[in-house]
Each structure stands twice: as structure tokens, then as C-alpha cells.
PDB file of C-alpha atoms in Angstrom:
ATOM      1  CA  MET A   1     141.187 -36.606 142.385  1.00 64.00           C
ATOM      2  CA  ASN A   2     139.649 -34.674 139.555  1.00 90.00           C
ATOM      3  CA  ILE A   3     139.160 -35.213 135.870  1.00 95.00           C
ATOM      4  CA  THR A   4     137.866 -32.834 133.227  1.00 96.00           C
ATOM      5  CA  ILE A   5     136.570 -34.192 129.940  1.00 97.00           C
ATOM      6  CA  ASP A   6     135.899 -31.770 127.084  1.00 97.00           C
ATOM      7  CA  VAL A   7     134.160 -33.322 124.078  1.00 96.00           C
ATOM      8  CA  LYS A   8     133.566 -31.848 120.633  1.00 95.00           C
ATOM      9  CA  ASP A   9     131.407 -34.039 118.383  1.00 89.00           C
ATOM     10  CA  ILE A  10     131.461 -32.637 114.857  1.00 87.00           C
ATOM     11  CA  ASN A  11     130.348 -34.643 111.784  1.00 84.00           C
ATOM     12  CA  SER A  12     131.380 -38.124 112.976  1.00 82.00           C
ATOM     13  CA  THR A  13     134.637 -36.772 114.440  1.00 91.00           C
ATOM     14  CA  VAL A  14     134.846 -36.804 118.217  1.00 94.00           C
ATOM     15  CA  GLU A  15     137.679 -34.742 119.708  1.00 95.00           C
ATOM     16  CA  VAL A  16     138.226 -35.307 123.412  1.00 97.00           C
ATOM     17  CA  GLN A  17     140.560 -33.452 125.739  1.00 97.00           C
ATOM     18  CA  VAL A  18     141.151 -35.064 129.113  1.00 98.00           C
ATOM     19  CA  LYS A  19     142.737 -33.201 132.035  1.00 97.00           C
ATOM     20  CA  GLY A  20     143.728 -34.560 135.428  1.00 97.00           C
ATOM     21  CA  GLU A  21     144.196 -38.113 136.653  1.00 96.00           C
ATOM     22  CA  ILE A  22     142.668 -41.296 135.279  1.00 96.00           C
ATOM     23  CA  ASP A  23     142.340 -43.884 138.034  1.00 95.00           C
ATOM     24  CA  ALA A  24     139.788 -46.153 139.698  1.00 95.00           C
ATOM     25  CA  TYR A  25     137.820 -43.126 140.914  1.00 96.00           C
ATOM     26  CA  THR A  26     137.750 -41.101 137.687  1.00 97.00           C
ATOM     27  CA  ALA A  27     137.740 -43.853 135.037  1.00 96.00           C
ATOM     28  CA  PRO A  28     133.973 -44.509 135.369  1.00 96.00           C
ATOM     29  CA  LYS A  29     133.266 -40.846 134.532  1.00 96.00           C
ATOM     30  CA  LEU A  30     135.528 -41.099 131.480  1.00 97.00           C
ATOM     31  CA  ARG A  31     133.829 -44.328 130.391  1.00 97.00           C
ATOM     32  CA  GLU A  32     130.315 -42.867 130.842  1.00 96.00           C
ATOM     33  CA  SER A  33     131.232 -39.770 128.830  1.00 96.00           C
ATOM     34  CA  LEU A  34     132.868 -41.524 125.893  1.00 96.00           C
ATOM     35  CA  PHE A  35     131.328 -44.966 125.405  1.00 96.00           C
ATOM     36  CA  PRO A  36     128.047 -43.705 123.892  1.00 96.00           C
ATOM     37  CA  LEU A  37     130.105 -41.695 121.379  1.00 94.00           C
ATOM     38  CA  SER A  38     132.282 -44.708 120.543  1.00 95.00           C
ATOM     39  CA  GLU A  39     129.204 -46.574 119.338  1.00 94.00           C
ATOM     40  CA  GLN A  40     128.519 -44.198 116.436  1.00 92.00           C
ATOM     41  CA  ALA A  41     129.023 -45.820 113.036  1.00 93.00           C
ATOM     42  CA  ASN A  42     132.267 -44.770 111.327  1.00 95.00           C
ATOM     43  CA  VAL A  43     133.234 -42.383 114.129  1.00 95.00           C
ATOM     44  CA  SER A  44     136.736 -40.949 114.246  1.00 96.00           C
ATOM     45  CA  MET A  45     137.705 -40.486 117.904  1.00 96.00           C
ATOM     46  CA  VAL A  46     140.830 -38.562 118.905  1.00 96.00           C
ATOM     47  CA  VAL A  47     141.633 -38.385 122.619  1.00 97.00           C
ATOM     48  CA  ASP A  48     144.180 -35.780 123.740  1.00 97.00           C
ATOM     49  CA  LEU A  49     145.975 -36.801 126.938  1.00 97.00           C
ATOM     50  CA  THR A  50     148.393 -33.851 127.015  1.00 96.00           C
ATOM     51  CA  GLU A  51     147.128 -32.694 130.407  1.00 96.00           C
ATOM     52  CA  VAL A  52     146.767 -36.113 132.033  1.00 96.00           C
ATOM     53  CA  SER A  53     149.224 -36.276 134.908  1.00 93.00           C
ATOM     54  CA  TYR A  54     148.580 -39.882 135.982  1.00 94.00           C
ATOM     55  CA  MET A  55     146.895 -43.022 134.696  1.00 95.00           C
ATOM     56  CA  ASP A  56     146.619 -46.494 136.214  1.00 93.00           C
ATOM     57  CA  SER A  57     145.456 -49.826 134.822  1.00 93.00           C
ATOM     58  CA  THR A  58     141.816 -48.796 135.201  1.00 95.00           C
ATOM     59  CA  GLY A  59     142.436 -46.026 132.692  1.00 95.00           C
ATOM     60  CA  LEU A  60     144.131 -48.455 130.334  1.00 95.00           C
ATOM     61  CA  GLY A  61     141.033 -50.630 130.529  1.00 96.00           C
ATOM     62  CA  VAL A  62     138.810 -47.710 129.535  1.00 97.00           C
ATOM     63  CA  PHE A  63     140.943 -46.996 126.473  1.00 97.00           C
ATOM     64  CA  VAL A  64     141.042 -50.655 125.438  1.00 97.00           C
ATOM     65  CA  GLY A  65     137.241 -50.759 125.672  1.00 97.00           C
ATOM     66  CA  LEU A  66     136.875 -47.527 123.693  1.00 97.00           C
ATOM     67  CA  PHE A  67     139.281 -48.789 121.036  1.00 97.00           C
ATOM     68  CA  LYS A  68     137.337 -52.052 120.665  1.00 97.00           C
ATOM     69  CA  SER A  69     133.991 -50.258 120.528  1.00 97.00           C
ATOM     70  CA  VAL A  70     135.123 -47.724 117.924  1.00 97.00           C
ATOM     71  CA  ARG A  71     136.666 -50.457 115.774  1.00 97.00           C
ATOM     72  CA  ALA A  72     133.551 -52.646 116.094  1.00 97.00           C
ATOM     73  CA  HIS A  73     131.580 -49.757 114.579  1.00 97.00           C
ATOM     74  CA  ASN A  74     134.054 -49.313 111.677  1.00 97.00           C
ATOM     75  CA  GLY A  75     135.624 -46.213 113.187  1.00 96.00           C
ATOM     76  CA  GLU A  76     139.115 -44.914 113.907  1.00 97.00           C
ATOM     77  CA  PHE A  77     140.611 -44.354 117.353  1.00 97.00           C
ATOM     78  CA  LYS A  78     143.718 -42.347 118.184  1.00 96.00           C
ATOM     79  CA  LEU A  79     145.421 -41.181 121.378  1.00 97.00           C
ATOM     80  CA  ILE A  80     147.563 -38.052 121.185  1.00 96.00           C
ATOM     81  CA  GLY A  81     149.679 -35.904 123.462  1.00 95.00           C
ATOM     82  CA  LEU A  82     151.000 -38.720 125.644  1.00 94.00           C
ATOM     83  CA  SER A  83     153.779 -37.831 128.029  1.00 92.00           C
ATOM     84  CA  GLU A  84     156.834 -40.066 128.048  1.00 91.00           C
ATOM     85  CA  ARG A  85     155.502 -41.751 131.183  1.00 91.00           C
ATOM     86  CA  LEU A  86     152.086 -42.519 129.668  1.00 93.00           C
ATOM     87  CA  ARG A  87     153.663 -43.673 126.411  1.00 93.00           C
ATOM     88  CA  ARG A  88     155.835 -46.104 128.365  1.00 93.00           C
ATOM     89  CA  LEU A  89     152.714 -47.487 130.070  1.00 93.00           C
ATOM     90  CA  PHE A  90     151.155 -48.270 126.684  1.00 95.00           C
ATOM     91  CA  ASP A  91     154.465 -49.675 125.366  1.00 94.00           C
ATOM     92  CA  ILE A  92     154.971 -52.019 128.338  1.00 95.00           C
ATOM     93  CA  THR A  93     151.454 -53.427 128.043  1.00 94.00           C
ATOM     94  CA  GLY A  94     151.749 -53.908 124.280  1.00 95.00           C
ATOM     95  CA  LEU A  95     148.810 -51.579 123.634  1.00 94.00           C
ATOM     96  CA  ALA A  96     151.023 -49.215 121.636  1.00 94.00           C
ATOM     97  CA  ASP A  97     151.211 -51.950 118.998  1.00 95.00           C
ATOM     98  CA  ILE A  98     147.457 -51.973 118.396  1.00 95.00           C
ATOM     99  CA  ILE A  99     146.267 -48.438 119.266  1.00 95.00           C
ATOM    100  CA  ASP A 100     147.334 -45.443 117.146  1.00 95.00           C
ATOM    101  CA  ILE A 101     149.332 -43.336 119.616  1.00 94.00           C
ATOM    102  CA  LYS A 102     151.167 -40.056 119.108  1.00 84.00           C
ATOM    103  CA  SER A 103     153.408 -38.413 121.706  1.00 70.00           C
ATOM    104  CA  HIS A 104     153.528 -34.725 122.682  1.00 60.00           C
ATOM    105  CA  ALA A 105     156.025 -34.038 119.909  1.00 54.00           C
ATOM    106  CA  GLU A 106     154.042 -35.930 117.270  1.00 56.00           C
ATOM    107  CA  GLY A 107     150.720 -34.238 117.413  1.00 50.00           C
ATOM    108  CA  GLY A 108     147.827 -32.332 118.789  1.00 49.00           C
ATOM    109  CA  LEU A 109     144.234 -32.074 117.765  1.00 51.00           C
ATOM    110  CA  GLU A 110     144.044 -31.324 114.065  1.00 46.00           C
TER     111      GLU A 110
END
């Protein structure tokens, strides 16, 4: 199971593109790559999940932690490019009510 994480950190805006599967094996790599960035003051983090084919509860936990960290440092956090399946995962857990989420049709990296 592979994951690719491409990060662009430009002037307090962190754009992340994730490709592959987010599960118990790959979530630690995602967490290690993004948590230090989430602790920047006033950071704006946008994570593009367009090319994520699978995510389990471990992945959800990473995104909840990132969301909390970004917000604790007065930043903004957004997930974009969610497939219908991933969107449903966030809807069922209630996370779609607290995290800014856009589907494939609603947006890409600006």
C-alpha cells in the first residue's frame, strides 16, 4: 500500500496533494508530513484528496488531528476533491459538519 504526499508551502498557505490509500500503514507517514506544517500560526491548509482511492478510520483520525491543530493555531483547514465514497465517510461520521469539505465537482487547488 503506497501513499504519495506532495506539499507546497507558500506564504502561510500549505497545499497538499495526496495520492493512494490512507490506512493504518500509510496514515503515520501522512501525519509525520503534515503535523509540523499544521502548527504554523495562521496557516491555511488545503488538502486535495482527488487521487485517494481508499481511506479508513485511521485516515479520518489524521484529518481530525490536523483540523484541530490548524484551528488551535488560528488557521484554516479545507479538504477538496473528495470522491462520493470519501464524502460519505465524512458525512456518516459527522465530520463534514465541522470540516470545510468540497467534492470533486466543487473545487480543486486554487
